[in-house]
PDB file of C-alpha atoms in Angstrom:
ATOM      1  CA  MET A 133     -33.956  40.134  35.307  1.00 50.00           C
ATOM      2  CA  SER A 134     -32.383  37.465  37.480  1.00 51.00           C
ATOM      3  CA  HIS A 135     -29.028  35.840  36.841  1.00 51.00           C
ATOM      4  CA  THR A 136     -30.727  32.542  35.915  1.00 48.00           C
ATOM      5  CA  SER A 137     -33.066  34.096  33.364  1.00 49.00           C
ATOM      6  CA  THR A 138     -30.214  36.136  31.850  1.00 50.00           C
ATOM      7  CA  SER A 139     -28.139  32.991  31.492  1.00 52.00           C
ATOM      8  CA  THR A 140     -31.088  31.121  29.971  1.00 52.00           C
ATOM      9  CA  ALA A 141     -31.726  33.962  27.526  1.00 49.00           C
ATOM     10  CA  ARG A 142     -28.062  33.991  26.471  1.00 55.00           C
ATOM     11  CA  THR A 143     -28.075  30.202  26.010  1.00 51.00           C
ATOM     12  CA  ALA A 144     -31.231  30.373  23.874  1.00 51.00           C
ATOM     13  CA  ALA A 145     -29.758  33.207  21.795  1.00 51.00           C
ATOM     14  CA  ALA A 146     -26.554  31.227  21.294  1.00 52.00           C
ATOM     15  CA  ARG A 147     -28.540  28.190  20.130  1.00 55.00           C
ATOM     16  CA  MET A 148     -30.525  30.293  17.662  1.00 51.00           C
ATOM     17  CA  THR A 149     -27.327  31.879  16.344  1.00 52.00           C
ATOM     18  CA  ALA A 150     -25.656  28.483  16.019  1.00 52.00           C
ATOM     19  CA  ALA A 151     -28.711  27.050  14.265  1.00 52.00           C
ATOM     20  CA  GLY A 152     -28.807  30.049  11.915  1.00 52.00           C
ATOM     21  CA  ASP A 153     -25.079  29.744  11.202  1.00 48.00           C
ATOM     22  CA  SER A 154     -25.491  26.042  10.564  1.00 49.00           C
ATOM     23  CA  ALA A 155     -28.381  26.628   8.174  1.00 48.00           C
ATOM     24  CA  ARG A 156     -26.480  29.380   6.325  1.00 47.00           C
ATOM     25  CA  THR A 157     -23.362  27.207   6.108  1.00 46.00           C
ATOM     26  CA  THR A 158     -25.305  24.260   4.744  1.00 49.00           C
ATOM     27  CA  ALA A 159     -27.340  26.444   2.401  1.00 50.00           C
ATOM     28  CA  ALA A 160     -24.243  28.187   1.106  1.00 52.00           C
ATOM     29  CA  GLY A 161     -22.461  24.879   0.565  1.00 55.00           C
ATOM     30  CA  ASP A 162     -19.476  25.978   2.622  1.00 59.00           C
ATOM     31  CA  SER A 163     -16.739  23.368   2.248  1.00 63.00           C
ATOM     32  CA  ALA A 164     -15.880  23.689   5.937  1.00 64.00           C
ATOM     33  CA  ALA A 165     -19.214  22.072   6.790  1.00 72.00           C
ATOM     34  CA  ARG A 166     -18.245  19.068   4.687  1.00 83.00           C
ATOM     35  CA  THR A 167     -14.673  18.737   5.910  1.00 91.00           C
ATOM     36  CA  LEU A 168     -14.164  15.433   7.652  1.00 93.00           C
ATOM     37  CA  ASP A 169     -12.394  15.197  10.950  1.00 91.00           C
ATOM     38  CA  ASP A 170      -8.944  13.787  10.196  1.00 91.00           C
ATOM     39  CA  PRO A 171      -7.094  13.267  13.474  1.00 91.00           C
ATOM     40  CA  ARG A 172      -3.379  12.562  13.225  1.00 92.00           C
ATOM     41  CA  LEU A 173      -2.606   8.855  13.700  1.00 95.00           C
ATOM     42  CA  PRO A 174       0.236   7.875  15.995  1.00 96.00           C
ATOM     43  CA  VAL A 175       3.352   6.554  14.245  1.00 97.00           C
ATOM     44  CA  ARG A 176       2.858   3.226  16.021  1.00 97.00           C
ATOM     45  CA  VAL A 177      -0.558   2.751  14.385  1.00 97.00           C
ATOM     46  CA  LYS A 178       0.814   3.668  10.964  1.00 97.00           C
ATOM     47  CA  LEU A 179       3.690   1.213  11.349  1.00 98.00           C
ATOM     48  CA  ALA A 180       1.366  -1.576  12.481  1.00 98.00           C
ATOM     49  CA  ALA A 181      -0.889  -0.933   9.482  1.00 98.00           C
ATOM     50  CA  ALA A 182       2.069  -0.976   7.088  1.00 98.00           C
ATOM     51  CA  TRP A 183       3.430  -4.239   8.560  1.00 98.00           C
ATOM     52  CA  THR A 184      -0.063  -5.751   8.283  1.00 97.00           C
ATOM     53  CA  SER A 185      -0.085  -4.828   4.610  1.00 97.00           C
ATOM     54  CA  VAL A 186       3.379  -6.340   4.114  1.00 96.00           C
ATOM     55  CA  MET A 187       2.209  -9.539   5.804  1.00 95.00           C
ATOM     56  CA  PHE A 188      -0.839  -9.802   3.544  1.00 95.00           C
ATOM     57  CA  LEU A 189       1.200  -9.130   0.417  1.00 94.00           C
ATOM     58  CA  TYR A 190       3.738 -11.816   1.330  1.00 90.00           C
ATOM     59  CA  ALA A 191       0.926 -14.303   1.903  1.00 92.00           C
ATOM     60  CA  TYR A 192      -1.136 -13.380  -1.149  1.00 93.00           C
ATOM     61  CA  VAL A 193       1.788 -13.404  -3.567  1.00 90.00           C
ATOM     62  CA  ASP A 194       2.459 -16.979  -2.453  1.00 88.00           C
ATOM     63  CA  ILE A 195      -1.195 -18.057  -2.357  1.00 92.00           C
ATOM     64  CA  ILE A 196      -2.099 -16.595  -5.746  1.00 93.00           C
ATOM     65  CA  ALA A 197       1.017 -18.239  -7.208  1.00 89.00           C
ATOM     66  CA  PHE A 198      -0.708 -21.602  -6.636  1.00 91.00           C
ATOM     67  CA  PHE A 199      -2.792 -20.775  -9.716  1.00 93.00           C
ATOM     68  CA  LYS A 200       0.322 -20.731 -11.869  1.00 91.00           C
ATOM     69  CA  PRO A 201       0.251 -23.916 -13.976  1.00 93.00           C
ATOM     70  CA  GLY A 202       2.324 -26.726 -12.480  1.00 91.00           C
ATOM     71  CA  VAL A 203       2.913 -25.149  -9.044  1.00 90.00           C
ATOM     72  CA  VAL A 204       0.489 -27.368  -7.130  1.00 93.00           C
ATOM     73  CA  ASP A 205       1.717 -30.491  -8.952  1.00 94.00           C
ATOM     74  CA  THR A 206       5.300 -29.607  -8.035  1.00 91.00           C
ATOM     75  CA  ILE A 207       4.321 -29.066  -4.396  1.00 90.00           C
ATOM     76  CA  LEU A 208       2.474 -32.407  -4.365  1.00 92.00           C
ATOM     77  CA  ASP A 209       5.688 -33.968  -5.689  1.00 92.00           C
ATOM     78  CA  GLY A 210       7.507 -32.597  -2.618  1.00 91.00           C
ATOM     79  CA  LYS A 211       9.192 -29.546  -4.157  1.00 90.00           C
ATOM     80  CA  VAL A 212       8.874 -25.883  -3.212  1.00 85.00           C
ATOM     81  CA  TRP A 213      10.469 -23.834  -5.950  1.00 78.00           C
ATOM     82  CA  GLU A 214      13.535 -25.952  -6.597  1.00 81.00           C
ATOM     83  CA  PHE A 215      13.943 -27.112  -3.006  1.00 86.00           C
ATOM     84  CA  ASP A 216      12.807 -30.338  -1.385  1.00 92.00           C
ATOM     85  CA  ALA A 217       9.825 -29.704   0.895  1.00 91.00           C
ATOM     86  CA  THR A 218      11.535 -30.671   4.128  1.00 94.00           C
ATOM     87  CA  GLN A 219      10.719 -29.768   7.696  1.00 95.00           C
ATOM     88  CA  THR A 220      13.750 -27.476   7.718  1.00 95.00           C
ATOM     89  CA  LEU A 221      12.592 -25.599   4.615  1.00 93.00           C
ATOM     90  CA  LEU A 222       9.023 -25.198   5.849  1.00 93.00           C
ATOM     91  CA  THR A 223      10.214 -24.127   9.307  1.00 96.00           C
ATOM     92  CA  THR A 224      12.460 -21.520   7.676  1.00 92.00           C
ATOM     93  CA  ILE A 225       9.586 -20.252   5.544  1.00 90.00           C
ATOM     94  CA  ILE A 226       7.215 -19.908   8.510  1.00 93.00           C
ATOM     95  CA  ALA A 227       9.919 -18.152  10.533  1.00 94.00           C
ATOM     96  CA  LEU A 228      10.473 -15.655   7.713  1.00 90.00           C
ATOM     97  CA  MET A 229       6.734 -15.134   7.265  1.00 89.00           C
ATOM     98  CA  ALA A 230       6.349 -14.520  11.014  1.00 95.00           C
ATOM     99  CA  ILE A 231       8.597 -11.449  10.875  1.00 96.00           C
ATOM    100  CA  PRO A 232       5.929  -8.986   9.673  1.00 95.00           C
ATOM    101  CA  THR A 233       3.443 -10.551  12.101  1.00 95.00           C
ATOM    102  CA  PHE A 234       5.736  -9.893  15.046  1.00 97.00           C
ATOM    103  CA  MET A 235       6.543  -6.414  13.746  1.00 98.00           C
ATOM    104  CA  ILE A 236       2.868  -5.487  14.107  1.00 97.00           C
ATOM    105  CA  VAL A 237       3.058  -6.323  17.811  1.00 97.00           C
ATOM    106  CA  LEU A 238       6.552  -4.909  18.359  1.00 98.00           C
ATOM    107  CA  SER A 239       5.708  -1.631  16.598  1.00 97.00           C
ATOM    108  CA  THR A 240       2.904  -1.040  19.057  1.00 97.00           C
ATOM    109  CA  THR A 241       4.401  -2.389  22.292  1.00 97.00           C
ATOM    110  CA  LEU A 242       8.118  -1.636  22.380  1.00 98.00           C
ATOM    111  CA  PRO A 243       9.257   1.673  23.862  1.00 97.00           C
ATOM    112  CA  ALA A 244       9.431   4.362  21.162  1.00 97.00           C
ATOM    113  CA  ARG A 245      13.217   4.333  20.745  1.00 97.00           C
ATOM    114  CA  ALA A 246      13.368   0.520  20.553  1.00 98.00           C
ATOM    115  CA  SER A 247      10.384   0.395  18.182  1.00 98.00           C
ATOM    116  CA  ARG A 248      11.978   2.962  15.888  1.00 98.00           C
ATOM    117  CA  LEU A 249      15.303   1.106  15.789  1.00 98.00           C
ATOM    118  CA  THR A 250      13.653  -2.301  15.329  1.00 98.00           C
ATOM    119  CA  ASN A 251      11.532  -0.988  12.448  1.00 98.00           C
ATOM    120  CA  LEU A 252      14.569   0.543  10.749  1.00 98.00           C
ATOM    121  CA  VAL A 253      16.647  -2.638  11.044  1.00 98.00           C
ATOM    122  CA  VAL A 254      13.951  -5.164  10.176  1.00 98.00           C
ATOM    123  CA  ALA A 255      12.524  -3.211   7.227  1.00 98.00           C
ATOM    124  CA  SER A 256      16.061  -2.804   5.840  1.00 97.00           C
ATOM    125  CA  VAL A 257      16.681  -6.550   6.100  1.00 96.00           C
ATOM    126  CA  GLN A 258      13.285  -7.386   4.609  1.00 95.00           C
ATOM    127  CA  ILE A 259      13.940  -5.491   1.363  1.00 95.00           C
ATOM    128  CA  PRO A 260      16.435  -8.056  -0.015  1.00 92.00           C
ATOM    129  CA  TYR A 261      14.170 -10.843   1.253  1.00 87.00           C
ATOM    130  CA  ALA A 262      11.250  -9.355  -0.710  1.00 87.00           C
ATOM    131  CA  ALA A 263      13.443  -9.133  -3.813  1.00 86.00           C
ATOM    132  CA  PHE A 264      14.144 -12.880  -3.547  1.00 82.00           C
ATOM    133  CA  ASN A 265      10.814 -13.456  -5.333  1.00 75.00           C
ATOM    134  CA  LEU A 266      12.481 -12.282  -8.539  1.00 81.00           C
ATOM    135  CA  ALA A 267      15.175 -14.972  -8.338  1.00 78.00           C
ATOM    136  CA  GLY A 268      14.585 -17.442 -11.119  1.00 63.00           C
ATOM    137  CA  GLY A 269      10.980 -16.387 -11.551  1.00 69.00           C
ATOM    138  CA  THR A 270       9.349 -17.281 -14.832  1.00 78.00           C
ATOM    139  CA  TRP A 271       6.580 -14.716 -14.380  1.00 86.00           C
ATOM    140  CA  PRO A 272       8.503 -11.438 -14.008  1.00 88.00           C
ATOM    141  CA  PHE A 273       5.448  -9.152 -14.208  1.00 92.00           C
ATOM    142  CA  TYR A 274       3.572 -11.031 -11.485  1.00 91.00           C
ATOM    143  CA  TYR A 275       6.501 -11.385  -9.118  1.00 90.00           C
ATOM    144  CA  GLY A 276       7.851  -7.971 -10.109  1.00 92.00           C
ATOM    145  CA  LEU A 277       4.605  -6.292  -9.080  1.00 94.00           C
ATOM    146  CA  GLY A 278       4.672  -8.178  -5.781  1.00 92.00           C
ATOM    147  CA  VAL A 279       8.241  -7.060  -5.125  1.00 93.00           C
ATOM    148  CA  VAL A 280       7.516  -3.435  -6.064  1.00 94.00           C
ATOM    149  CA  LEU A 281       4.506  -3.326  -3.731  1.00 96.00           C
ATOM    150  CA  GLU A 282       6.334  -5.019  -0.853  1.00 95.00           C
ATOM    151  CA  VAL A 283       9.450  -2.873  -1.217  1.00 96.00           C
ATOM    152  CA  GLY A 284       7.274   0.241  -1.477  1.00 97.00           C
ATOM    153  CA  LEU A 285       5.649  -0.594   1.850  1.00 97.00           C
ATOM    154  CA  LEU A 286       9.027  -1.369   3.428  1.00 98.00           C
ATOM    155  CA  VAL A 287      10.392   1.981   2.228  1.00 98.00           C
ATOM    156  CA  LEU A 288       7.320   3.652   3.719  1.00 98.00           C
ATOM    157  CA  ILE A 289       8.046   1.866   7.018  1.00 98.00           C
ATOM    158  CA  LEU A 290      11.655   3.072   6.876  1.00 98.00           C
ATOM    159  CA  ARG A 291      10.483   6.631   6.226  1.00 98.00           C
ATOM    160  CA  MET A 292       7.924   6.598   9.050  1.00 98.00           C
ATOM    161  CA  ALA A 293      10.438   5.158  11.518  1.00 98.00           C
ATOM    162  CA  ALA A 294      13.221   7.507  10.419  1.00 97.00           C
ATOM    163  CA  THR A 295      11.001  10.583  10.766  1.00 97.00           C
ATOM    164  CA  TRP A 296       9.385   9.522  14.061  1.00 96.00           C
ATOM    165  CA  PRO A 297       8.480  12.805  15.775  1.00 94.00           C
ATOM    166  CA  LYS A 298      10.619  13.801  18.734  1.00 92.00           C
ATOM    167  CA  ALA A 299       9.058  14.659  22.086  1.00 88.00           C
ATOM    168  CA  ALA A 300       8.521  18.353  22.658  1.00 80.00           C
TER     169      ALA A 300
END
């Protein structure tokens, strides 16, 4: 038997064995055959996803609050919460809302050490900012849930940044 035919015979035998193993595994209902591939995500991707979630929560808590009776009328009268709707106020609000947006980019583009430090500092500062929604709120369950969800994500960001794996 030549080398080529031996190799071909081995390859065919391997295919038959693999097909038989596959059929037995499927027939037996082996859980390994149904296990999904779950590759480990880089910390950067996890942080970007968490900051994206924070950004959406900030926006949706504010947007959904428009359905609260009287909010739109107050805004149309030139008031946001108890403040006059001035250019300074609106500029401050957009600057604060931009923080999670920029953290998505910074989490994925800064060098690892700088990204870790930036995430730790910014998430720490954002926790009191998130809690501001409870100040003077007349709907404590609505705003309370928003704060709990936002703070939970910020704590998750702190944990992921604090436990960033070290290089081998």
